[in-house]
Coordinates of C-alpha atoms (C1' of nucleotides) in Angstrom, one line a residue:
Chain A
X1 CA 8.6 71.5 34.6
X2 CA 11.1 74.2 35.2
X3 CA 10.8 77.5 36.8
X4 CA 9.8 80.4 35.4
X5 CA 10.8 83.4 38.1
X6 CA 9.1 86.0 36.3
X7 CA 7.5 90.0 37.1
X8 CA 4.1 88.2 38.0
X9 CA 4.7 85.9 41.2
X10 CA 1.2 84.4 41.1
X11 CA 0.0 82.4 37.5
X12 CA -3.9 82.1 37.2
X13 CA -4.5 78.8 38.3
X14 CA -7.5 79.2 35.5
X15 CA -5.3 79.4 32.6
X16 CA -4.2 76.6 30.9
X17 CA -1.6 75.1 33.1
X18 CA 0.4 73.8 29.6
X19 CA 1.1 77.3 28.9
X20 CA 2.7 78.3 31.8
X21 CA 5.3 77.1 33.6
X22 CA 4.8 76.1 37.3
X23 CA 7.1 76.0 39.9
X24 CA 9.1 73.0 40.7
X25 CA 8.2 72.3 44.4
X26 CA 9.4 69.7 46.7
X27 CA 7.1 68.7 49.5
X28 CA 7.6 67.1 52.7
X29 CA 5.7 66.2 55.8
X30 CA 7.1 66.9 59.6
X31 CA 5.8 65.6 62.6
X32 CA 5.6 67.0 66.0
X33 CA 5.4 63.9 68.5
X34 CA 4.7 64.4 71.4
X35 CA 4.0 62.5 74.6
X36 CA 4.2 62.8 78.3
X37 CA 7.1 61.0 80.3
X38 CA 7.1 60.7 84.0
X39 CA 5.0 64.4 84.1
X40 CA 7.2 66.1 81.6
X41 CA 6.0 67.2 77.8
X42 CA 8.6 65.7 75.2
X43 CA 9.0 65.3 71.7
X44 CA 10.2 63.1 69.4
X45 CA 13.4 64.1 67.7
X46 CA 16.0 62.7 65.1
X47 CA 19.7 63.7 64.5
X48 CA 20.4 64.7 61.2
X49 CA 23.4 62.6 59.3
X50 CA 24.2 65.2 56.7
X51 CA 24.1 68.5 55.7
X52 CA 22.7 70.7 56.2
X53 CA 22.1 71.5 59.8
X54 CA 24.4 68.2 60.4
X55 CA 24.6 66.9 64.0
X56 CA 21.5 69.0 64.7
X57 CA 18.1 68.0 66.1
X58 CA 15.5 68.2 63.7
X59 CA 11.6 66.7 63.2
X60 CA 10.9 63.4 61.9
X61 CA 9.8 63.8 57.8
X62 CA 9.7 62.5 54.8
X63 CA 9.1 63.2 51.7
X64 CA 5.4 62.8 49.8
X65 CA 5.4 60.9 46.8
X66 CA 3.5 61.6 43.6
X67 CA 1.0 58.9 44.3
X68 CA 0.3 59.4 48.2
X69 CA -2.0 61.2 50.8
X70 CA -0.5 64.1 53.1
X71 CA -1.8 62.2 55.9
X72 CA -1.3 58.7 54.1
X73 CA 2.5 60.1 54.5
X74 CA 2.8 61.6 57.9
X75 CA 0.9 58.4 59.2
X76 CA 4.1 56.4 57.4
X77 CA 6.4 58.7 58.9
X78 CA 4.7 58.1 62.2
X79 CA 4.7 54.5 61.8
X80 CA 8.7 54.4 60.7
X81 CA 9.4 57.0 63.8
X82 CA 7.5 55.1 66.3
X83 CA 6.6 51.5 65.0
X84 CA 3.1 50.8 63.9
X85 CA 2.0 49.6 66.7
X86 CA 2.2 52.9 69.0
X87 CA 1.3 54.4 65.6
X88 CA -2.0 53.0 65.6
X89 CA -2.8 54.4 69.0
X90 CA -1.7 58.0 69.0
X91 CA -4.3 60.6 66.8
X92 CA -2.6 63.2 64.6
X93 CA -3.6 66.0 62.3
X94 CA -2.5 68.7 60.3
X95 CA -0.9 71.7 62.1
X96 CA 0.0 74.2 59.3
X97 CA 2.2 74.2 56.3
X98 CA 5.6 76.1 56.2
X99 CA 6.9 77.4 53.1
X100 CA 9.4 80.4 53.7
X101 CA 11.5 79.8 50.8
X102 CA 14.9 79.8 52.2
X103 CA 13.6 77.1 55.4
X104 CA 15.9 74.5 53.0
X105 CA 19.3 75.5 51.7
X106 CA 19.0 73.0 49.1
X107 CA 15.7 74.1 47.4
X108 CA 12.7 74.9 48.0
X109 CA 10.7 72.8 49.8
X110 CA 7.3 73.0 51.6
X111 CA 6.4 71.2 54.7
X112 CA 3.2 70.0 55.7
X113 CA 3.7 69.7 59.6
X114 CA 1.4 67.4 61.7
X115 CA 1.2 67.2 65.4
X116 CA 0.9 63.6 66.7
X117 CA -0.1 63.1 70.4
X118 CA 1.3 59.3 71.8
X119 CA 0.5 57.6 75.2
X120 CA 3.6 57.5 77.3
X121 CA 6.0 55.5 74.9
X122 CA 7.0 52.8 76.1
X123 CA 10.4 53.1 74.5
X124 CA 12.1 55.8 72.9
X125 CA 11.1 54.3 69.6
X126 CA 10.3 50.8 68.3
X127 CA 11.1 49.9 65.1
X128 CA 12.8 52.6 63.7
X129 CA 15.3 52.2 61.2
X130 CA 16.4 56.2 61.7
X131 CA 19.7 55.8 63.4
X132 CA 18.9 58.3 66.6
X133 CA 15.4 58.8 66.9
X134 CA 14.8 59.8 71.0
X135 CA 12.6 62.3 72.7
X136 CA 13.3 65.1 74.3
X137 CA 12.2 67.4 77.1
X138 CA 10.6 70.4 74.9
X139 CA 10.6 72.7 77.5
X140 CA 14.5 72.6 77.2
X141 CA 13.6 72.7 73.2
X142 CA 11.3 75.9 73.4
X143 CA 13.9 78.0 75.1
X144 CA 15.8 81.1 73.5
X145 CA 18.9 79.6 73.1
X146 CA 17.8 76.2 71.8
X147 CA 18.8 75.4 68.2
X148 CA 16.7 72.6 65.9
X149 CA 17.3 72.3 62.2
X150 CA 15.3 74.6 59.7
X151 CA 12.6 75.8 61.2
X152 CA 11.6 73.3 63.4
X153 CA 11.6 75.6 66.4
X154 CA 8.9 77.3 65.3
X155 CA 6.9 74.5 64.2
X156 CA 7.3 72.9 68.0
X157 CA 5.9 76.3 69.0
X158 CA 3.4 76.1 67.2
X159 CA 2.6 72.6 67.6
X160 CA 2.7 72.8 71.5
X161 CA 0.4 75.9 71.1
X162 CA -2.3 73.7 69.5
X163 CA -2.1 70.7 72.0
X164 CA -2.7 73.3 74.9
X165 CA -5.7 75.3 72.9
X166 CA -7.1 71.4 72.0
X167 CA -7.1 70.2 75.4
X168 CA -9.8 72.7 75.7
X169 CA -12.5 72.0 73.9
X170 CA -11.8 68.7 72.6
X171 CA -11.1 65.3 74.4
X172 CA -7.4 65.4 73.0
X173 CA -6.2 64.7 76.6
X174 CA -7.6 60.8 76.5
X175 CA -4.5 60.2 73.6
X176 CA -2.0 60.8 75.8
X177 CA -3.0 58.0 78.3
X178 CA -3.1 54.7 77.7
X179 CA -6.7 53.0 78.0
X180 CA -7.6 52.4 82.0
X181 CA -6.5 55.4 83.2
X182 CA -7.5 57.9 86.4
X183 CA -9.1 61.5 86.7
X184 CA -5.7 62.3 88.1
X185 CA -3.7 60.8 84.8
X186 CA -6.7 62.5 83.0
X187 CA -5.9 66.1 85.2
X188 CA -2.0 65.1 84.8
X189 CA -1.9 65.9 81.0
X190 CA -3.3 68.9 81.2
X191 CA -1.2 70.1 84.0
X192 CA 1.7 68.9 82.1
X193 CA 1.1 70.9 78.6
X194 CA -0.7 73.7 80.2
X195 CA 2.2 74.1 82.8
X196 CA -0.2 75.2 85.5
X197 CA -1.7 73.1 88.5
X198 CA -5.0 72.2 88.8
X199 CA -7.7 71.6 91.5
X200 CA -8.4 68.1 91.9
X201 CA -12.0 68.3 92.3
X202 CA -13.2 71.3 90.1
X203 CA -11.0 68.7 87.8
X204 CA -12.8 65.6 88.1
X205 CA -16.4 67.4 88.7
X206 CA -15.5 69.0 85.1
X207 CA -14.7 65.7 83.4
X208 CA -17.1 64.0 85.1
X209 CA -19.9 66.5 84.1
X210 CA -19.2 67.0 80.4
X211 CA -20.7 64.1 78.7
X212 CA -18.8 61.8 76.5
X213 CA -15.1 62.6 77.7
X214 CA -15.0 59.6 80.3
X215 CA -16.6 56.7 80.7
X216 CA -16.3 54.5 84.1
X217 CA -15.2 51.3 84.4
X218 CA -15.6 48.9 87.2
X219 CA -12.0 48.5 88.2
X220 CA -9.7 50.8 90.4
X221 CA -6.1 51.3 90.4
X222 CA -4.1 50.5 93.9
X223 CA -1.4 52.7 94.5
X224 CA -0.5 55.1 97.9
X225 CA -3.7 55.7 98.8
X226 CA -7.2 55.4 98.6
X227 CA -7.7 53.0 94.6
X228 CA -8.6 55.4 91.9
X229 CA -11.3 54.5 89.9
X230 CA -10.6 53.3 85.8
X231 CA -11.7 54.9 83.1
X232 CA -11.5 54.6 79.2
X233 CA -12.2 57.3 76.8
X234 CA -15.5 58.4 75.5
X235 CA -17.1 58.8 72.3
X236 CA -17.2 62.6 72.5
X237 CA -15.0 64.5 70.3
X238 CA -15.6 67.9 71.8
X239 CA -16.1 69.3 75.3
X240 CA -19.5 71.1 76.9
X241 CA -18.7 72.8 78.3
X242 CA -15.2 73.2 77.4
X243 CA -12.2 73.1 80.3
X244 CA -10.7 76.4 80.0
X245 CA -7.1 76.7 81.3
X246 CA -6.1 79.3 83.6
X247 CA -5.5 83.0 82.0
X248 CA -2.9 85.4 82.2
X249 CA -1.9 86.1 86.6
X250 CA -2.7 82.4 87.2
X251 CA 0.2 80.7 89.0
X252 CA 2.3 78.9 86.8
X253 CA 4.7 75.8 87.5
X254 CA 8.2 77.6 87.5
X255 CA 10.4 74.3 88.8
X256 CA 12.2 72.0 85.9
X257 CA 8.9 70.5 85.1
X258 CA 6.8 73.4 83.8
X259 CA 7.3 75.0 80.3
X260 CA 8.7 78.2 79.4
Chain B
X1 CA 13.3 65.5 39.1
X2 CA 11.3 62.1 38.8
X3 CA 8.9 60.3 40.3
X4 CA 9.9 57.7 42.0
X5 CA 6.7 55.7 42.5
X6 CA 8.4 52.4 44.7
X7 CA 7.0 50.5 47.5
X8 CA 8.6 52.8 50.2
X9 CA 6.3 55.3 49.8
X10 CA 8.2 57.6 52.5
X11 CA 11.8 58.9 51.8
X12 CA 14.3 59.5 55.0
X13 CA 14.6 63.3 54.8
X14 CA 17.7 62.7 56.6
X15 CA 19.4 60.9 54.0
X16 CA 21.0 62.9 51.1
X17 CA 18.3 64.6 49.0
X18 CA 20.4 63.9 45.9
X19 CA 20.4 59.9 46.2
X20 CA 16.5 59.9 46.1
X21 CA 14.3 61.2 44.0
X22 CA 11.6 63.9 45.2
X23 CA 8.0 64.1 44.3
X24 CA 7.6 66.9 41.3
X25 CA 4.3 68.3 42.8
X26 CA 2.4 71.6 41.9
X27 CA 2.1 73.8 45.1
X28 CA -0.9 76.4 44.9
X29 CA -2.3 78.7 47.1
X30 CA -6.6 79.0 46.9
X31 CA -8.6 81.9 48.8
X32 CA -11.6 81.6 50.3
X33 CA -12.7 85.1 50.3
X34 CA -15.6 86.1 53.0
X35 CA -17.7 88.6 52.7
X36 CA -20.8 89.6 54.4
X37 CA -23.4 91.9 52.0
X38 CA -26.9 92.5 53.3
X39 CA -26.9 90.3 55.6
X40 CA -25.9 87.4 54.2
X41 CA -22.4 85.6 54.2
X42 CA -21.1 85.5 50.6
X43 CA -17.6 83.5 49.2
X44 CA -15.6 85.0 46.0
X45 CA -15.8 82.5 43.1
X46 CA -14.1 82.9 39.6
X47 CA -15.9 80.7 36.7
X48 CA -13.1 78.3 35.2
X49 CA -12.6 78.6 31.3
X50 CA -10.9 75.9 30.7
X51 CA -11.0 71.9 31.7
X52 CA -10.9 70.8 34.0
X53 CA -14.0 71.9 35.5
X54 CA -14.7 73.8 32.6
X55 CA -17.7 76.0 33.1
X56 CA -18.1 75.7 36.9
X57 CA -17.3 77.6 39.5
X58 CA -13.9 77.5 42.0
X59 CA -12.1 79.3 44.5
X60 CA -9.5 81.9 43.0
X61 CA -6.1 80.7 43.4
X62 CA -2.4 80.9 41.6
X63 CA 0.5 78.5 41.6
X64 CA 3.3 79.5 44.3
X65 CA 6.6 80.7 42.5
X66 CA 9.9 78.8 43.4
X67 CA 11.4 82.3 45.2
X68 CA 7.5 82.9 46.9
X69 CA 6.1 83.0 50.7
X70 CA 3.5 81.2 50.6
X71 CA 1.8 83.9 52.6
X72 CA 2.9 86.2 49.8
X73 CA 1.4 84.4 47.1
X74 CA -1.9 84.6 48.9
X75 CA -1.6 88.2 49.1
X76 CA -1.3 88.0 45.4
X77 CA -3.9 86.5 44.8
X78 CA -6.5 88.6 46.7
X79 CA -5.0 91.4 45.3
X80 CA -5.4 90.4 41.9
X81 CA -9.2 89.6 42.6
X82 CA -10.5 92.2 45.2
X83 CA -7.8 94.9 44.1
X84 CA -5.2 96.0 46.5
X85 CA -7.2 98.3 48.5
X86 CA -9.3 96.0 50.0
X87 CA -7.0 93.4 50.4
X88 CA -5.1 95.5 52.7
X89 CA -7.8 95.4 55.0
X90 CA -8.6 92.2 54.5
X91 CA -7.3 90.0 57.2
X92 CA -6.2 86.6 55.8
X93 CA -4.7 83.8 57.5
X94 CA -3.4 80.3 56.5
X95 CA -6.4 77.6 56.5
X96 CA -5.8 74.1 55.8
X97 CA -3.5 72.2 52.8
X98 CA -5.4 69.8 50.9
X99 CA -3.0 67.4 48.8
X100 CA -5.3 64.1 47.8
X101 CA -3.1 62.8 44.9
X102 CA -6.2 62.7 42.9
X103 CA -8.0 66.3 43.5
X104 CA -6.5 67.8 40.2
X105 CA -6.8 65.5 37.4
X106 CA -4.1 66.9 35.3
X107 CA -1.2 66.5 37.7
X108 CA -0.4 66.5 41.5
X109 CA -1.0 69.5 43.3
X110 CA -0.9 70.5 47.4
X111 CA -3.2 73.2 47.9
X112 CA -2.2 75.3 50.6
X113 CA -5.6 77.4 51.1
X114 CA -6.2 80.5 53.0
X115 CA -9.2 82.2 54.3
X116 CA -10.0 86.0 54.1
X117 CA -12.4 88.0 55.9
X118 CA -13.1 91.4 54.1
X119 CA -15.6 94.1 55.0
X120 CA -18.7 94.5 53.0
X121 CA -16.9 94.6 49.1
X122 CA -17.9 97.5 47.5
X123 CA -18.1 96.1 44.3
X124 CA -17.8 92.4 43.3
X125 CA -14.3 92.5 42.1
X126 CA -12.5 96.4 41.6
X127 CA -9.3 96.0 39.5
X128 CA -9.0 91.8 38.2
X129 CA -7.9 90.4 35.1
X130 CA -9.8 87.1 35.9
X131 CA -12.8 87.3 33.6
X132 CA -15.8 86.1 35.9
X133 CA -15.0 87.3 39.2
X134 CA -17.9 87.1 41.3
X135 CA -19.6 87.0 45.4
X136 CA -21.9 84.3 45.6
X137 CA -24.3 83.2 48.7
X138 CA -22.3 80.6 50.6
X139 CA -26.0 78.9 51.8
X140 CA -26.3 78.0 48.3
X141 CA -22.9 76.6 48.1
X142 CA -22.9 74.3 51.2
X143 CA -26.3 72.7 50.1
X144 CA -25.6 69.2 48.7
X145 CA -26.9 69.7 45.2
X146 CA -24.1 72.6 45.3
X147 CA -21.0 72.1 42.9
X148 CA -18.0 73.2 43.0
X149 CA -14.5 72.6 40.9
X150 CA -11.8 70.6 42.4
X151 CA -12.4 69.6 46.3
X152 CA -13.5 73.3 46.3
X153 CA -16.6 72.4 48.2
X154 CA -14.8 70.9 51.3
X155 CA -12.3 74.2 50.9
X156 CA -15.5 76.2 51.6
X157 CA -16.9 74.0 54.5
X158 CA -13.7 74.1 56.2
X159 CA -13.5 78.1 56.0
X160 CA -16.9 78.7 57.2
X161 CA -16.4 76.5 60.0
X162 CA -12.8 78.1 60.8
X163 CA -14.8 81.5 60.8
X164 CA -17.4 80.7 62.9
X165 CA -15.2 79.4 65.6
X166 CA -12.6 82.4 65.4
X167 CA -15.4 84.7 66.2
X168 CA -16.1 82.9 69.3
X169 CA -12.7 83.4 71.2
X170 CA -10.8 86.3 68.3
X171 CA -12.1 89.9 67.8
X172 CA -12.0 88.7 63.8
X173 CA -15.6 90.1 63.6
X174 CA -14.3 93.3 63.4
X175 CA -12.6 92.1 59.8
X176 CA -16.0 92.1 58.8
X177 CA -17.2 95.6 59.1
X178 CA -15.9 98.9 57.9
X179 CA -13.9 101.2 60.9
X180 CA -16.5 102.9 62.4
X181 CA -19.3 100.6 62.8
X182 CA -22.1 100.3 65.8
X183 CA -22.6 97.2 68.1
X184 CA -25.3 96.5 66.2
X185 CA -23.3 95.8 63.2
X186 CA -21.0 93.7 65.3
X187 CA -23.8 91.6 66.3
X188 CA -25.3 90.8 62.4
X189 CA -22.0 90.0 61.6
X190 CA -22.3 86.8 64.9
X191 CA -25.7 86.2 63.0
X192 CA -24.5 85.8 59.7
X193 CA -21.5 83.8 60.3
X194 CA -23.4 81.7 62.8
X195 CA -26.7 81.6 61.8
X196 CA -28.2 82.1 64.7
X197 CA -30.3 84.9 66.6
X198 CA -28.4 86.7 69.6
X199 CA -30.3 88.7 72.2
X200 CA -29.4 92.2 71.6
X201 CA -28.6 93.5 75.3
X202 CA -26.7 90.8 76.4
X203 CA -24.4 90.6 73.0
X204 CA -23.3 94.1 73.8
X205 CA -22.6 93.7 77.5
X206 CA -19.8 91.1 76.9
X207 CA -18.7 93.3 73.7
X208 CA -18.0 96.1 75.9
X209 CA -17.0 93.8 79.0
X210 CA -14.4 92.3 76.9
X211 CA -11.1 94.6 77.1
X212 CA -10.4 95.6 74.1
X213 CA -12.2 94.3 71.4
X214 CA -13.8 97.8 70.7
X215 CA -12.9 101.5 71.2
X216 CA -16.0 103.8 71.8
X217 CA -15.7 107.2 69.5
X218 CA -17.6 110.4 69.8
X219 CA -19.8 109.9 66.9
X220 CA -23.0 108.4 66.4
X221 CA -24.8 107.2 63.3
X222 CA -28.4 108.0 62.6
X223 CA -30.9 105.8 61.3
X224 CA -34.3 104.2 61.6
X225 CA -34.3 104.8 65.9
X226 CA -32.0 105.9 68.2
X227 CA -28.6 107.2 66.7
X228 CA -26.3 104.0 67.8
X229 CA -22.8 104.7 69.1
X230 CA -20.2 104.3 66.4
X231 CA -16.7 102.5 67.4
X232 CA -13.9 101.2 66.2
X233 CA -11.9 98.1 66.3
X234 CA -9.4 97.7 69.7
X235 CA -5.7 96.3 69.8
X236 CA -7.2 93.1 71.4
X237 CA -6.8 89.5 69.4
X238 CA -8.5 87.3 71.6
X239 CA -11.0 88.0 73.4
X240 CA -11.4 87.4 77.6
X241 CA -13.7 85.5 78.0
X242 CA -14.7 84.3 74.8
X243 CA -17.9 84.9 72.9
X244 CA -19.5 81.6 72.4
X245 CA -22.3 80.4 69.9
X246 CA -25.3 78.9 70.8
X247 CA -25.0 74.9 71.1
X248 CA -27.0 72.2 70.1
X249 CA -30.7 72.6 70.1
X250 CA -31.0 76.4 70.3
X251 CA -33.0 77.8 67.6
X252 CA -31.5 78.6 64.3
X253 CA -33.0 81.0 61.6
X254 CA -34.3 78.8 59.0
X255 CA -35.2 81.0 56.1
X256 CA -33.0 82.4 53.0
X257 CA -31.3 84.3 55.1
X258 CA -29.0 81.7 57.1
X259 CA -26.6 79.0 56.3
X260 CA -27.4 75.5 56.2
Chain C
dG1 C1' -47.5 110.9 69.1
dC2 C1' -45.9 106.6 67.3
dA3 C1' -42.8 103.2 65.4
dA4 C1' -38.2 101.7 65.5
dA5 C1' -33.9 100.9 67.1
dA6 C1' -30.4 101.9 70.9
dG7 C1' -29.3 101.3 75.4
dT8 C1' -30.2 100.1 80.8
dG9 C1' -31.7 97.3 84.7
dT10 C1' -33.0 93.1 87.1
dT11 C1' -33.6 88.5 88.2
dA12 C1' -32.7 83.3 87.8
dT13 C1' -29.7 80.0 86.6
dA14 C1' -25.4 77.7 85.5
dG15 C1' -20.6 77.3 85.9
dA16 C1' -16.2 78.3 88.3
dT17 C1' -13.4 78.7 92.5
dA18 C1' -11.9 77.7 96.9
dC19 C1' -11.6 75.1 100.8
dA20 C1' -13.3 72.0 104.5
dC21 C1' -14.2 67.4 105.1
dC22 C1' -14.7 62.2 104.6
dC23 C1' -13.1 57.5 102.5
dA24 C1' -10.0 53.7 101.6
dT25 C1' -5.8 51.7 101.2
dG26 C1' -0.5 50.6 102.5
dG27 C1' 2.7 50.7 105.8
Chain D
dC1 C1' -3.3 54.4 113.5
dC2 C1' -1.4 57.5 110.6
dA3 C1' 0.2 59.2 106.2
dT4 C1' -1.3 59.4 101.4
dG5 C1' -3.9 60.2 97.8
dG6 C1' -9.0 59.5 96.1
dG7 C1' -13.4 61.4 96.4
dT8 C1' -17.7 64.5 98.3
dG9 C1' -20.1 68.6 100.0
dT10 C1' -20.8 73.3 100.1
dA11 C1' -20.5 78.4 100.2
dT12 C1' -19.2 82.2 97.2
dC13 C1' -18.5 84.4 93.1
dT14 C1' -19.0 85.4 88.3
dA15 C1' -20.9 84.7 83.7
dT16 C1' -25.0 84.0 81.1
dA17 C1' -29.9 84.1 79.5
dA18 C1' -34.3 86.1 79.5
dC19 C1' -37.1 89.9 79.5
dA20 C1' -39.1 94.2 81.2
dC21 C1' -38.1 98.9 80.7
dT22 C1' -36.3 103.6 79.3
dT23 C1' -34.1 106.7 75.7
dT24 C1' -33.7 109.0 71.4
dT25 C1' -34.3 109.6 66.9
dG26 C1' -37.4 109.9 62.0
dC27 C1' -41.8 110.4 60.3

DNA sequence: GCAAAAGTGTTATAGATACACCCATGG
DNA sequence: CCATGGGTGTATCTATAACACTTTTGC
């Protein structure tokens, strides 16, 4: 198992693998957490105890052993980041694999990052034996100046990217709630990640009209004005028609709350 | 570098890397090559000479040296197969990692797997060492009975469905088809891809509605009828609005010609 | 001229937008 | 009874689907 840093970067994976050397690779899972607190996007991030990138904010991760899933090891990630209980909750996939190889100083090591969306946590974390796990506002996160470890910058970016495309055309939005929940938590979310406001009807006609996102329940919520009916989430997976977010000359949210 | 197969299946990344032990696992990159020739979409396969899989077919692919983008090493690769003429037009793009611990039997490897769209190949394969080389119909491929090496199959699935939705909201059709190339063209590669009929007129309204997806040129090419205007791709990536598919329950061509 | 394929026009319907208006609750 | 937020109605505009029709070539 050593490395053989040869003329020819790529071996044929059709010859026999004995023959050749193959490079020695580790790889590591990092997830993007992210939730909504009091109508702001944030993300769950760790301080790093050691070099490099010490005293830095980085992404949760882990490394895969020999014997284990990808997603069998960003759901234990998850679970150690969050507890299992809020773990259970919260859907996540794969985002995209990074593999730039100077991303680690150490060696080389290739991530397989996975977005994770969570209901409003009710705690920073749970039952995390990380010593500073805490979420942070990633609007703060995603500007210029903002510094996370390796290249975790661009893996928020990218990660935040793909919750505002999802929210689209797929019924994303319904994991960042927690189970009775309004067309106004419902238009909430996506005003949050989008970081543009929305028309209250046209918003709950949409939702209303696309089958499977929402289904009604007989309860109502009390609050400053007229009770807002409940709803859970539906069975549907994808939108039709999908909720398109507003394009490019749209007004966009410019106050603390809003995104770059 | 050992495995350490414990009951913690997740290491802290934060702790120091050289307390643990990390996960010795393969990393290779695998290309689903798209093609479209006479009408029909088409995948490039090589035929594997040695076990596993002996015999049968799989997507082309190379381990990922220790000083290698992983972006590079896909470039590699579909230089290596298609020659490096066409695989700088090719577009290619990062797909999906597949790491089951089991999917190679000899030892663990994370597949990082990209997807490239290439205009109609002039020739199955122009300059490859790879022995069997070959474009085969990707109908044929997706049909249960179908086998391919590896996980290969669900490779395949995932990179026809990742094409047929980028053509809906990217101007990636236009990867498809050599530079100067009619509306018409435009629209069988939609068919293809989709499988699915689209109604002439109204397929090139939104074409040339959508700013910049093509640029008209003086030419024409002759043919059958009327000469057709010739154009050539435009600096747009997405496209405003997007170009949908037809959903559920519209008709779908159901002879040799379209997927399954 | 005729077949074939490119390109134009027109209408009906569906979805999006904007905004006026009514409803139900807490204070 | 009024402020507040939930919910409804409706006119306008734009995008889409369907299809009839005209144009320009090869044979």
């Amino acid at each position: 198992v050593t490395v053989s840093s040869g003329d020819q970067a790529v071996i044929d994976s059709t010859d026999s693998l004995d023959g050749h050397g193959y490079a020695s690779v580790a790889v590591t899972v990092d997830l993007v957490v992210l939730t909504i607190r009091q109508g702001r996007l944030e993300v769950l991030l760790i301080e790093r105890g050691s070099d490099p990138f010490k005293g830095q904010s980085a992404l949760p991760g882990g490394f895969v052993q020999s014997d284990e899933d990808l997603d069998d090891a960003a759901a234990h990630v998850l679970a150690r980041e969050c507890g299992s209980t809020l773990a259970h909750q919260a859907h996540f996939e794969q985002l995209r694999t990074y593999g730039r190889p100077d991303r680690d100083p150490r060696l080389r090591v290739v991530s397989v990052a996975y977005v994770a969306f969570v209901p409003d946590a009710p705690e920073p974390r749970a039952g995390s034996d990380a010593a500073s796990a805490h979420f942070r506002l990633v609007a703060d996160l995603l500007a210029p100046q903002a510094t996370l470890a390796f290249d975790h910058a661009r893996i928020l970016g990218d990660a935040v990217e793909r919750a505002r495309a999802k929210l689209e055309y797929t019924s994303l939005a319904t994991s960042f709630v927690t189970s009775p929940f309004t067309v106004a938590d419902l238009r909430r979310v996506y005003e949050t990640v989008w970081g543009a406001t929305l028309e209250p009807n046209n918003f709950r006609r949409k939702v209303q009209a696309t089958d499977g996102f929402v289904i009604e329940t007989a309860a109502a919520r009390t609050g400053p004005g007229r009770p807002a009916r409940l709803y859970r989430p539906g069975h549907a997976a994808t939108l039709h028609p999908p909720l398109l977010r507003p394009r490019a000359g749209d007004e966009m949210v410019t106050d603390g709350r809003a995104l770059a």
